[in-house]
PDB file of C-alpha atoms and ligand atoms in Angstrom:
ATOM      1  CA  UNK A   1    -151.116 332.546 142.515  1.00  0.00           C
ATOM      2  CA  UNK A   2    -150.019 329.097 143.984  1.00  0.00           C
ATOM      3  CA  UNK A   3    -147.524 328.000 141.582  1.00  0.00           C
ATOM      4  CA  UNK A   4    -145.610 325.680 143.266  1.00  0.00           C
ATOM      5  CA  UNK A   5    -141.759 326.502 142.964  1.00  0.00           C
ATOM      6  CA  UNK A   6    -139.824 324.738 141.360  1.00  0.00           C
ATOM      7  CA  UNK A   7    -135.732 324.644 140.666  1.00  0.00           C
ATOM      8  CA  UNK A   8    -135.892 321.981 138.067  1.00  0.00           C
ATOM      9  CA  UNK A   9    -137.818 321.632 134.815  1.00  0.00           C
ATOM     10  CA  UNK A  10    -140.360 318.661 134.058  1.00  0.00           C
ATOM     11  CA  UNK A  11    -139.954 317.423 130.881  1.00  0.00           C
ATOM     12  CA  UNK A  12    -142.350 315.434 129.025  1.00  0.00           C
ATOM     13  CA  UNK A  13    -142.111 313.302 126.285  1.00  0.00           C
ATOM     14  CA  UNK A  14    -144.834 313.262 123.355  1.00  0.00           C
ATOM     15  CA  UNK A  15    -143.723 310.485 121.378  1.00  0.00           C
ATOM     16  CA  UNK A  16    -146.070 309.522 119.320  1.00  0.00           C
ATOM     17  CA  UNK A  17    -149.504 311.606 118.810  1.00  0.00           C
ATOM     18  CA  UNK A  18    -152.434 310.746 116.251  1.00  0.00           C
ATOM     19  CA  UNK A  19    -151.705 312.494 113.867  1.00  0.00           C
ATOM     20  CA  UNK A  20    -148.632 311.759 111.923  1.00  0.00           C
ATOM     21  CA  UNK A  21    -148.280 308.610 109.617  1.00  0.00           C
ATOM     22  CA  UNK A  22    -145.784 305.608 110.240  1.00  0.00           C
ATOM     23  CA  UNK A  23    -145.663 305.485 106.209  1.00  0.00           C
ATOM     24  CA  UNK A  24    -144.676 308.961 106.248  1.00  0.00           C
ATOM     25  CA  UNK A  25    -142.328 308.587 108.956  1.00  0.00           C
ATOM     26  CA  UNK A  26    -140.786 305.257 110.261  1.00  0.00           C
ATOM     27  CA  UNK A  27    -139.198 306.495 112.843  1.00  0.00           C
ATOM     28  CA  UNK A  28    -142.504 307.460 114.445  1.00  0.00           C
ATOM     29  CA  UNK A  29    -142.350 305.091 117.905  1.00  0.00           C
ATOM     30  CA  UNK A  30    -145.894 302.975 117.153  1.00  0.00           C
ATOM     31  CA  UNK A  31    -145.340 299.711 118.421  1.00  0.00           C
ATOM     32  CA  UNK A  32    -145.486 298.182 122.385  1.00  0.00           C
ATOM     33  CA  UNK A  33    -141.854 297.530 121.956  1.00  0.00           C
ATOM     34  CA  UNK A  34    -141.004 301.035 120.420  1.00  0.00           C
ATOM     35  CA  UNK A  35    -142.851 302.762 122.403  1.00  0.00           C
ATOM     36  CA  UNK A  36    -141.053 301.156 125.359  1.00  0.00           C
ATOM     37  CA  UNK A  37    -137.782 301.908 123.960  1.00  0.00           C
ATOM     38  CA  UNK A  38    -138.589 305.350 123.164  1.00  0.00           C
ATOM     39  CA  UNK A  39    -139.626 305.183 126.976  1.00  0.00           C
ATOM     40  CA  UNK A  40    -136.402 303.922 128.329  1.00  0.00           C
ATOM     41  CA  UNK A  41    -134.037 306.114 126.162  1.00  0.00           C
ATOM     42  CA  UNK A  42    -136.138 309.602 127.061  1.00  0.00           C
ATOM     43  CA  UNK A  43    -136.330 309.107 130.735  1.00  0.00           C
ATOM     44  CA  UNK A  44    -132.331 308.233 129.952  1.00  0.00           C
ATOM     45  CA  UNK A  45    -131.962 311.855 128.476  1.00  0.00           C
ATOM     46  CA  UNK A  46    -134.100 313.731 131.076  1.00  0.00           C
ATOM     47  CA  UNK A  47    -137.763 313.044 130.399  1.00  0.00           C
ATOM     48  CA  UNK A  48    -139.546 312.369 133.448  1.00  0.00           C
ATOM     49  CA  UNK A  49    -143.577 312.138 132.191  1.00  0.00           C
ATOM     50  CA  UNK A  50    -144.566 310.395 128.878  1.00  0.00           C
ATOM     51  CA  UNK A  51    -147.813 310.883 127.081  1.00  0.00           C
ATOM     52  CA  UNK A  52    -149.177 308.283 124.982  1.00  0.00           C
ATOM     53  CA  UNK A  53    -151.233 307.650 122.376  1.00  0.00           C
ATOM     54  CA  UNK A  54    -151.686 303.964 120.910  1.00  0.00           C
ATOM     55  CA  UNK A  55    -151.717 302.606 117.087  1.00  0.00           C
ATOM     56  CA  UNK A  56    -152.942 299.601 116.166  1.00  0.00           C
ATOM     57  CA  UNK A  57    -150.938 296.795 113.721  1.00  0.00           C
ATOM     58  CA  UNK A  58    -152.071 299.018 110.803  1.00  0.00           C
ATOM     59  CA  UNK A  59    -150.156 302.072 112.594  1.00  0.00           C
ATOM     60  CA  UNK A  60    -153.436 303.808 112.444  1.00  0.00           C
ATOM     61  CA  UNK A  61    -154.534 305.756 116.307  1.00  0.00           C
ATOM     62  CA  UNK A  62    -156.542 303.586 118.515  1.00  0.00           C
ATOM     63  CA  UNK A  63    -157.957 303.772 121.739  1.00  0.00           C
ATOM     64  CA  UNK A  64    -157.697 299.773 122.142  1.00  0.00           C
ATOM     65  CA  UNK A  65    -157.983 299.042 126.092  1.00  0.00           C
ATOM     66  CA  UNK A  66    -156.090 296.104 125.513  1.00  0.00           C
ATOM     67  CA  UNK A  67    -153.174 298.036 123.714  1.00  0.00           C
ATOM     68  CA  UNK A  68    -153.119 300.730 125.980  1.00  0.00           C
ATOM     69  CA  UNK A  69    -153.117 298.350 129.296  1.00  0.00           C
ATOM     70  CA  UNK A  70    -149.889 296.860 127.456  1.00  0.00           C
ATOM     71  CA  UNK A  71    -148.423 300.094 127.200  1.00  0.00           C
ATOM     72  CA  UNK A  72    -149.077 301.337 130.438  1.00  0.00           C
ATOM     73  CA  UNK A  73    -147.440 297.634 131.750  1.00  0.00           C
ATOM     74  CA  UNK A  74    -144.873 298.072 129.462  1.00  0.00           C
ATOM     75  CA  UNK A  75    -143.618 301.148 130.177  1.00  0.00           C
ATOM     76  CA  UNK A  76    -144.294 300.866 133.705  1.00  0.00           C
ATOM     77  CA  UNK A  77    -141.392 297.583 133.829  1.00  0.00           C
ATOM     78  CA  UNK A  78    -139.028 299.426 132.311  1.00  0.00           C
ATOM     79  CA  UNK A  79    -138.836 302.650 133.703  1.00  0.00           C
ATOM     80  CA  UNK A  80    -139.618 304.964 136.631  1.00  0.00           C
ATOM     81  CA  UNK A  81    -141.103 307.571 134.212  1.00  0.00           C
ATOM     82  CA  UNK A  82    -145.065 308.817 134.953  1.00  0.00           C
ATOM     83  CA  UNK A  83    -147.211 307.081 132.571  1.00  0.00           C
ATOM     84  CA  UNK A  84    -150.067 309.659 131.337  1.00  0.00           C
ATOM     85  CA  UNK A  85    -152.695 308.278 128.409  1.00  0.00           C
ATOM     86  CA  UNK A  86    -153.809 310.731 126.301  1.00  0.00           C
ATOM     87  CA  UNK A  87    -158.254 310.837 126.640  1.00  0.00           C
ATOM     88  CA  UNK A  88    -157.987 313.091 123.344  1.00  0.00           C
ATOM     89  CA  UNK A  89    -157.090 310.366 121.042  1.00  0.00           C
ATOM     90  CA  UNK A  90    -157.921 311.771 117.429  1.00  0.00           C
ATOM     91  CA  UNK A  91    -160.803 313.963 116.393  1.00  0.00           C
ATOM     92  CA  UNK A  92    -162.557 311.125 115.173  1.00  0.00           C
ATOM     93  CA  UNK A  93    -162.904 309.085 118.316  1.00  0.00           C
ATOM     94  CA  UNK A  94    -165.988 309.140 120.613  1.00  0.00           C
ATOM     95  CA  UNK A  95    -166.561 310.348 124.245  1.00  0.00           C
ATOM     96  CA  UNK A  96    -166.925 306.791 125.607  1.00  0.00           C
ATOM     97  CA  UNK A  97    -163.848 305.643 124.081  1.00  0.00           C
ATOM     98  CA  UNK A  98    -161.911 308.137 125.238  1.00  0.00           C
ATOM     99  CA  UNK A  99    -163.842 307.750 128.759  1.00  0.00           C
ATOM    100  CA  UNK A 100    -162.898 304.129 128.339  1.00  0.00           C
ATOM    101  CA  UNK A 101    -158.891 305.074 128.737  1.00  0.00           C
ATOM    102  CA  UNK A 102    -159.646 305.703 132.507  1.00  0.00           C
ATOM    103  CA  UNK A 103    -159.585 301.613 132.674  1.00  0.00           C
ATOM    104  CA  UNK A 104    -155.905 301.495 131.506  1.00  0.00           C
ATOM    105  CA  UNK A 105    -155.093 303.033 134.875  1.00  0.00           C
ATOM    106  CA  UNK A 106    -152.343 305.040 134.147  1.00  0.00           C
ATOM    107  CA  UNK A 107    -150.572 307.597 136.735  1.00  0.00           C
ATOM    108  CA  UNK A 108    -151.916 310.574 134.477  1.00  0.00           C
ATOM    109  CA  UNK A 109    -154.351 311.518 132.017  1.00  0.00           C
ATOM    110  CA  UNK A 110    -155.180 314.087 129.389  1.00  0.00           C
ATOM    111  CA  UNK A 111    -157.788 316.420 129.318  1.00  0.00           C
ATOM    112  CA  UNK A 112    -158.851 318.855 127.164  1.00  0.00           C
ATOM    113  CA  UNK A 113    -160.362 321.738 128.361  1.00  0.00           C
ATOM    114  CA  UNK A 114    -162.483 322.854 125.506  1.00  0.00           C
ATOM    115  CA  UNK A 115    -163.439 322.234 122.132  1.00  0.00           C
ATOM    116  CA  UNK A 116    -160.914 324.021 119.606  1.00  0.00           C
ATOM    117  CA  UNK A 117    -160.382 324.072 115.771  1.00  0.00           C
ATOM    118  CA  UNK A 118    -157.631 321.432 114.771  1.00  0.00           C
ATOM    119  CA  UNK A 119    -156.671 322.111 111.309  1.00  0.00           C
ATOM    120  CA  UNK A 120    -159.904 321.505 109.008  1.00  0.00           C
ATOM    121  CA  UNK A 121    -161.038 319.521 111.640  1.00  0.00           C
ATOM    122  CA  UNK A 122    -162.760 319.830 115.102  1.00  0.00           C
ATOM    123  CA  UNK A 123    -161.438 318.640 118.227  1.00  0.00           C
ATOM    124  CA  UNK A 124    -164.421 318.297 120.411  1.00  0.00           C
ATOM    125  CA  UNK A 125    -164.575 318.871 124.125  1.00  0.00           C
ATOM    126  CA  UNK A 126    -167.777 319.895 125.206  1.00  0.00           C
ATOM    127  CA  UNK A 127    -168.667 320.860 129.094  1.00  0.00           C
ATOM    128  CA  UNK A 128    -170.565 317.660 129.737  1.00  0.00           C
ATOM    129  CA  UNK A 129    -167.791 315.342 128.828  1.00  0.00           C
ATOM    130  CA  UNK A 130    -165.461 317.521 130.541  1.00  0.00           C
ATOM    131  CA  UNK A 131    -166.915 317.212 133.570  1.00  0.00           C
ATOM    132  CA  UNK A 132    -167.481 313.301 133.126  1.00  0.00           C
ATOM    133  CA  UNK A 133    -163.762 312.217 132.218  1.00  0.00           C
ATOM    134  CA  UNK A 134    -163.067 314.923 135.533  1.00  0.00           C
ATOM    135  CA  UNK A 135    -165.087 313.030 137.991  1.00  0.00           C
ATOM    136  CA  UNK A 136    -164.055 309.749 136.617  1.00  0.00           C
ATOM    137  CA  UNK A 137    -160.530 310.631 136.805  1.00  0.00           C
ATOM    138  CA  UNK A 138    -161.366 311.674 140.583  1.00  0.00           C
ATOM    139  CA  UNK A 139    -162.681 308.707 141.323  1.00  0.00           C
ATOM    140  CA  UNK A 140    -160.304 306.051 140.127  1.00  0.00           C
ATOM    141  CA  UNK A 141    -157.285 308.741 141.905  1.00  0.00           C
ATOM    142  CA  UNK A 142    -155.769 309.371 138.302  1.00  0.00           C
ATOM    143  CA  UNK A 143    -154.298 312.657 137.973  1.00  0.00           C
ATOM    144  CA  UNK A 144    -155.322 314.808 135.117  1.00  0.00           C
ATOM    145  CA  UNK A 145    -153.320 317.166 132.921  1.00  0.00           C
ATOM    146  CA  UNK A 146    -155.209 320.382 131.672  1.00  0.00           C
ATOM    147  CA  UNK A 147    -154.361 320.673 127.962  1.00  0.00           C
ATOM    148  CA  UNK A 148    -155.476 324.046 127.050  1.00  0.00           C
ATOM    149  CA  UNK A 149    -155.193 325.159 123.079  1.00  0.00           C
ATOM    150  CA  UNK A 150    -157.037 328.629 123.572  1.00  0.00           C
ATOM    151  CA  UNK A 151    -156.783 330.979 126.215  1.00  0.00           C
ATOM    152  CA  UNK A 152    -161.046 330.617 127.296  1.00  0.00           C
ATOM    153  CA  UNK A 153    -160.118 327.083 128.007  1.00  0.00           C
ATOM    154  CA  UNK A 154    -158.677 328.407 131.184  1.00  0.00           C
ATOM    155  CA  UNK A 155    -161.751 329.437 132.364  1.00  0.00           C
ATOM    156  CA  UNK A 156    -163.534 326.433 131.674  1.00  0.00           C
ATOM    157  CA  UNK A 157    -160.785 324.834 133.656  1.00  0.00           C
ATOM    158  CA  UNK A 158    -161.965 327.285 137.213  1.00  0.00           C
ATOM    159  CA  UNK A 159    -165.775 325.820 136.536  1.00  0.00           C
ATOM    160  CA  UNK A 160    -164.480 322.225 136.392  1.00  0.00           C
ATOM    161  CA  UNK A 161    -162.704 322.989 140.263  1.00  0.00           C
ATOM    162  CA  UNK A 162    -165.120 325.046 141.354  1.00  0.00           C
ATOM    163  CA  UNK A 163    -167.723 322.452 140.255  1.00  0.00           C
ATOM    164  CA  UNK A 164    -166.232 319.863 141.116  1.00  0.00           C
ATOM    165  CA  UNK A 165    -163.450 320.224 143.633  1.00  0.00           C
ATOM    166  CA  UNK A 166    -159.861 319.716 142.864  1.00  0.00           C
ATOM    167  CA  UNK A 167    -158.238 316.676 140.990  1.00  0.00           C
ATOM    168  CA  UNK A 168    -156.559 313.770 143.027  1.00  0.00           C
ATOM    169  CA  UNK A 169    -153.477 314.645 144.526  1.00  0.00           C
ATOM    170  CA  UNK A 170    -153.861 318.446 144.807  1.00  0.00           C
ATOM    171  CA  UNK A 171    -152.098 319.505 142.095  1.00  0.00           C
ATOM    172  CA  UNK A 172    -153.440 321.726 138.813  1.00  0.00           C
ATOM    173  CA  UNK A 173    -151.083 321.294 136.516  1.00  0.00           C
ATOM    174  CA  UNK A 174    -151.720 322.636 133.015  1.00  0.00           C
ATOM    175  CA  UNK A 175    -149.662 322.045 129.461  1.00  0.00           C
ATOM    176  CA  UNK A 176    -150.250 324.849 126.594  1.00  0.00           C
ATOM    177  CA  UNK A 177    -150.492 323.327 123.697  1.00  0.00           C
ATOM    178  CA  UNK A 178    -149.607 326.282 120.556  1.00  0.00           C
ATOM    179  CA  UNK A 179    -149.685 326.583 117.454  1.00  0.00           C
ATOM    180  CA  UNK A 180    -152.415 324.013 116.075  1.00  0.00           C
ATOM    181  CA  UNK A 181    -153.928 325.602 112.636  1.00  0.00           C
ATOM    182  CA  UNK A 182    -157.091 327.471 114.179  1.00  0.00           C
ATOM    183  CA  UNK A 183    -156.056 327.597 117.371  1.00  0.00           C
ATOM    184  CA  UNK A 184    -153.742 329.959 119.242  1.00  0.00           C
ATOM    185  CA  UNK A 185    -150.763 330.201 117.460  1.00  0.00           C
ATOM    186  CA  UNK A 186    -147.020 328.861 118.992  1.00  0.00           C
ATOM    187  CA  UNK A 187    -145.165 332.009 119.901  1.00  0.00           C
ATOM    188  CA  UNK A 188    -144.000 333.513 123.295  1.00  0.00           C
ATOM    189  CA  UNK A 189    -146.739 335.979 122.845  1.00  0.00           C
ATOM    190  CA  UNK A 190    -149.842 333.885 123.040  1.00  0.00           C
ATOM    191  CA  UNK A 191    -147.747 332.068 125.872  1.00  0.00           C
ATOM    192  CA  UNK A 192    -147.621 335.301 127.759  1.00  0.00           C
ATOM    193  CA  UNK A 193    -151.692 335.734 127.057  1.00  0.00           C
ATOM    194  CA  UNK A 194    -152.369 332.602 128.312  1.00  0.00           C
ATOM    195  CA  UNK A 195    -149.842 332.722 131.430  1.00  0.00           C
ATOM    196  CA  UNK A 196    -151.717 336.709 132.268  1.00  0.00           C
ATOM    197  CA  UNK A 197    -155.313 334.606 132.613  1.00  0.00           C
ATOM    198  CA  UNK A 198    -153.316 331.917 134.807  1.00  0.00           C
ATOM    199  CA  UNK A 199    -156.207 330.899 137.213  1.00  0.00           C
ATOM    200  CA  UNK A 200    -155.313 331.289 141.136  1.00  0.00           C
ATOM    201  CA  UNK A 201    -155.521 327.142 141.465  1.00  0.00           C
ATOM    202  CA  UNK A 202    -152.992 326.546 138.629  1.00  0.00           C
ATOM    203  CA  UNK A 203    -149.698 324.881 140.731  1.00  0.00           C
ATOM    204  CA  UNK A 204    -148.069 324.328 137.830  1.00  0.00           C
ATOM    205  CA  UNK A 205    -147.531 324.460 133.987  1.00  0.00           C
ATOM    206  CA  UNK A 206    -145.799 323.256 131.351  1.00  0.00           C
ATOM    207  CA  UNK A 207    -146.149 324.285 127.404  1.00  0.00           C
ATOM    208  CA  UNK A 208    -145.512 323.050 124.388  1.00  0.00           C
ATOM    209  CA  UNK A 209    -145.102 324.302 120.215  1.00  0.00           C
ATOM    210  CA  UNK A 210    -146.456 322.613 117.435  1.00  0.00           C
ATOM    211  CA  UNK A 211    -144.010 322.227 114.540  1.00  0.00           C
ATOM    212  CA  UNK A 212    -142.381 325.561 113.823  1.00  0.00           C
ATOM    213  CA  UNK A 213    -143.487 327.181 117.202  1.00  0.00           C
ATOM    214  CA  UNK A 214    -141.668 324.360 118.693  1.00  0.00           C
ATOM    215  CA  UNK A 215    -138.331 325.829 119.925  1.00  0.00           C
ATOM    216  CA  UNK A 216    -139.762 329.528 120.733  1.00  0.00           C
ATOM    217  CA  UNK A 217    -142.530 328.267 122.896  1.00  0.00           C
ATOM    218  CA  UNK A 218    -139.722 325.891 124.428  1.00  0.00           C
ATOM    219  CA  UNK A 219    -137.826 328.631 125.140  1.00  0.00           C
ATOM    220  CA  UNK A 220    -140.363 330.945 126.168  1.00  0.00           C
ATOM    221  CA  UNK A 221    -141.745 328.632 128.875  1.00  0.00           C
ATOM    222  CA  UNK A 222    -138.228 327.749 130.398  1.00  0.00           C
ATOM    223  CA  UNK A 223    -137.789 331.385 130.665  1.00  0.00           C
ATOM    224  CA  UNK A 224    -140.897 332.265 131.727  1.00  0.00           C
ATOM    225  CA  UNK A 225    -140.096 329.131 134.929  1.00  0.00           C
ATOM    226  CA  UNK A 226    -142.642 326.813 133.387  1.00  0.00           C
ATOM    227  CA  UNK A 227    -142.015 323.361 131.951  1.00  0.00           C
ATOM    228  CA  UNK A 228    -141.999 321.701 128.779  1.00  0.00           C
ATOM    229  CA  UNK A 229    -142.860 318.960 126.472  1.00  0.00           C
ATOM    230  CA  UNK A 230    -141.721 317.548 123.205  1.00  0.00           C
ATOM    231  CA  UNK A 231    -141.476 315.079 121.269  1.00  0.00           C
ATOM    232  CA  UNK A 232    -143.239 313.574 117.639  1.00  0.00           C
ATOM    233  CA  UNK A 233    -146.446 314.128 118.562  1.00  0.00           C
ATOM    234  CA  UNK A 234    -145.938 317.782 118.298  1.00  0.00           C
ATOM    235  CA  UNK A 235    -142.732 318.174 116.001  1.00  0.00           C
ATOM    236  CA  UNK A 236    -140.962 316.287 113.292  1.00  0.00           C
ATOM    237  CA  UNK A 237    -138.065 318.622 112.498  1.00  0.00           C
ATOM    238  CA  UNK A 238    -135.655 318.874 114.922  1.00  0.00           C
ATOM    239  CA  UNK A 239    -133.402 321.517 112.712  1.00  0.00           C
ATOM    240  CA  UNK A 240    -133.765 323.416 109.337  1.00  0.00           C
ATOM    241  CA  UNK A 241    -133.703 320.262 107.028  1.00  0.00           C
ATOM    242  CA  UNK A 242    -133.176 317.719 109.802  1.00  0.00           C
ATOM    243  CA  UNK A 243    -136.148 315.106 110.687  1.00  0.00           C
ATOM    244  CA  UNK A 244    -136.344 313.653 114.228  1.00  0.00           C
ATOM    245  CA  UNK A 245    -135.024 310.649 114.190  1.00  0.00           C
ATOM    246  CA  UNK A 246    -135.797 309.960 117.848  1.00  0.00           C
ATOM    247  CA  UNK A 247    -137.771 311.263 120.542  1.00  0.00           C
ATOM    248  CA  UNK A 248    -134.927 311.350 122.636  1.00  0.00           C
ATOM    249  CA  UNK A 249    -133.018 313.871 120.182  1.00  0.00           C
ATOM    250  CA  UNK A 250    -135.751 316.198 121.504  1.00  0.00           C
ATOM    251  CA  UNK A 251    -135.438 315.471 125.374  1.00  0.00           C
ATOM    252  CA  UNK A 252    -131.792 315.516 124.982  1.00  0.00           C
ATOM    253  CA  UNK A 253    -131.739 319.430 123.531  1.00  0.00           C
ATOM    254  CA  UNK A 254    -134.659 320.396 126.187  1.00  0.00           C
ATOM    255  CA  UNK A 255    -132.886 318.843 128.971  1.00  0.00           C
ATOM    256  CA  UNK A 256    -129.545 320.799 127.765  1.00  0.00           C
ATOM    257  CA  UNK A 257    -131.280 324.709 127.681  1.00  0.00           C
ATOM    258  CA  UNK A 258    -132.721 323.394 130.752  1.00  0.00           C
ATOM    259  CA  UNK A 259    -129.750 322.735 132.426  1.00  0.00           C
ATOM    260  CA  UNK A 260    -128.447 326.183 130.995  1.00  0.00           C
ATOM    261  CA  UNK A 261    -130.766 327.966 132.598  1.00  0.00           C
ATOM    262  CA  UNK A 262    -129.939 326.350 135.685  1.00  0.00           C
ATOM    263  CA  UNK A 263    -133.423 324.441 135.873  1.00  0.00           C
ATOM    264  CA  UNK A 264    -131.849 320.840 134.766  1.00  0.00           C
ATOM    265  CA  UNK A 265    -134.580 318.213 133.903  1.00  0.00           C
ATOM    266  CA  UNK A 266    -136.933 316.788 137.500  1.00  0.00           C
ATOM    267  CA  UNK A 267    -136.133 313.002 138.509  1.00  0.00           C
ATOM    268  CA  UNK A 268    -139.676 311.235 138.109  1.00  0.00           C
ATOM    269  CA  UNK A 269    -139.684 311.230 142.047  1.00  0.00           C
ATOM    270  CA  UNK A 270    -139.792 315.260 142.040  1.00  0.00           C
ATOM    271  CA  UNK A 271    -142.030 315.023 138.831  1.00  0.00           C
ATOM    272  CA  UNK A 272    -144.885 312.999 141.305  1.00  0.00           C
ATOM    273  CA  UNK A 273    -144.227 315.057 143.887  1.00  0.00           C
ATOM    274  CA  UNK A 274    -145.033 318.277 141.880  1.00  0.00           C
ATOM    275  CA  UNK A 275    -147.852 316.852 139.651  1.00  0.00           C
ATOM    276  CA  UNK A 276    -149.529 315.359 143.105  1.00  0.00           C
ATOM    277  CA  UNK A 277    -149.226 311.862 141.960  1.00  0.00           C
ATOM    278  CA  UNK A 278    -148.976 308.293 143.963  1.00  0.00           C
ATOM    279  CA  UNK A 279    -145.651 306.851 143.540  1.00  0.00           C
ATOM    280  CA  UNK A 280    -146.283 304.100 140.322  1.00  0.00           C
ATOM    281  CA  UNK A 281    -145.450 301.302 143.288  1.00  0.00           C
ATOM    282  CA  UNK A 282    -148.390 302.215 145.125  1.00  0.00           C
ATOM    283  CA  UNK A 283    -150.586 302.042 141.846  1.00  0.00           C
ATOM    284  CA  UNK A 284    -152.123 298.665 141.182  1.00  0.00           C
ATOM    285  CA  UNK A 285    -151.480 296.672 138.115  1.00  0.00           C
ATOM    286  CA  UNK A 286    -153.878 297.079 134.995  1.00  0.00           C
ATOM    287  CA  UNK A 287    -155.737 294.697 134.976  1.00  0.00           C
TER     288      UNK A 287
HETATM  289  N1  KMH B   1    -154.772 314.282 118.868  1.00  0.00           N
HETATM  290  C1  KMH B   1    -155.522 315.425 119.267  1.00  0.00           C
HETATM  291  C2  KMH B   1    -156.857 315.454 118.560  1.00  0.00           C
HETATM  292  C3  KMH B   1    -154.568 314.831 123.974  1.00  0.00           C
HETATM  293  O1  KMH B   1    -153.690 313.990 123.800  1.00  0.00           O
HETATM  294  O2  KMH B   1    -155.305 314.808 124.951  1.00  0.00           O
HETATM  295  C4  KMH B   1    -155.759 315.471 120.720  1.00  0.00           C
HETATM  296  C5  KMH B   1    -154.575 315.426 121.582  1.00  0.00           C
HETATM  297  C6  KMH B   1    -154.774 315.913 122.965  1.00  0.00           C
HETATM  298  O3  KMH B   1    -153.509 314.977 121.229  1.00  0.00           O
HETATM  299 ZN1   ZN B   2    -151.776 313.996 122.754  1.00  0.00          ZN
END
């Protein structure tokens, strides 16, 4: 294995998502100046990668160039933090959309390593577009994230590398995403299944819960020495009865069993360092 060691714990932020509905839940971070403040006040409390997903003025998920260039800009100004879009969007978007995110030029993107059941719905992530969003990524030196919802998707993940040689930068890092209905479920054990298939090329890896699975997959992956995201995107309720009513509420708890465990949260210098990515001052400006 060449898991790259690490004393410290990345922690990502997942403000946002496409799933949940600002009607629902105001609080939900959808606009270029929430999202920006959500941005500053996470890195504040230990986050040191943010993954975004847009809305438009109706608060609905959009894959908007334009919006996401602003983000990307926005968040860029105001903080040090890596900038990753998410190319998954929501399971109604097309491939060339989601292609199109490449053109935002953020630090970091998503990628999906295999269609999965989400909910009643399919998220789809066939071979072909895997392989096109990889190359693409390669090409334009942004580095991809491997989400991986099922345990296969780790092998799809060793034919994209051994296809098509490894991402920019160096690094494989991979985030577990468990516990979406019809997919594997968020619990330390399908964390340990996943982490006993680990591919060889994997350099690092970071998981996150879904809703209830949120603090035992938390805590199984700090224990386990892997890293961790939060946020909205993935979880609403922050305790028994409590709503989130800020991302940062979630960094700030991560970042403290972090710290316990004597793994405190990566600066977003380290976080480059380990994910293989260009330091954002060497990145040009979206355009
Ligand atoms: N919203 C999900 C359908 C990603 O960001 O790349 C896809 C998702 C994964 O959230
Ligand atoms: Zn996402």
């Amino acid at each position: 294995m060449t898991l790259r060691p690490s004393t410290g714990t990345l922690i990502t932020v997942a403000p946002t998502g496409a799933e949940h509905l600002k009607g629902d839940l105001p609080q939900l971070p959808t606009t270029t100046e929430e999202l920006v403040e959500t941005a500053v006040r996470c890195e504040a409390a230990g986050a040191a990668l943010i993954h975004i997903h847009r809305r438009d003025v109706e608060h609905r998920p959009t894959l908007d160039l334009g919006l996401l260039r602003e983000a990307v800009a926005g968040v860029r100004e105001a903080t040090d933090l890596v900038v990753q879009l998410s190319t998954g969007g929501s399971v109604h978007d097309g491939y060339a959309a989601r292609l199109a995110v490449l053109d935002a030029a953020p630090d970091s993107c998503s990628l999906t390593c295999g269609t999965v059941n989400f909910g009643d719905d399919i998220f789809n992530n066939p071979m072909p577009f895997m392989s096109e969003l990889y190359v693409a990524a390669q090409e334009r030196e942004i580095v991809p994230e491997f989400e991986v919802f099922e345990v296969g998707h780790l092998w799809a993940l060793e034919r994209l590398v051994d296809r098509h040689g490894l991402p920019h930068g160096g690094a494989v890092h991979v985030d577990f995403v468990l516990g979406v209905p019809g997919a594997l479920p968020g619990t330390p054990a399908a964390l340990h299944a996943c982490l006993a298939a680990l591919p060889e090329m994997v350099t690092s890896w970071s998981a996150t819960g879904i809703g209830r699975g949120h603090l035992p997959v938390l805590a199984a992956a700090l224990a386990a020495g892997g890293h961790a995201r939060v946020g909205m995107e993935d979880n609403i309720v922050f305790a028994r009865g409590q709503v989130v009513q800020h991302n940062a509420e979630l960094v700030t708890r991560a970042a403290e069993i972090a710290t316990l465990l004597q793994r405190p949260p990566l600066t977003t210098g380290d976080a480059r360092a380990l994910l293989g990515i260009t330091p954002a001052a060497e990145v040009p400006a979206a355009g």
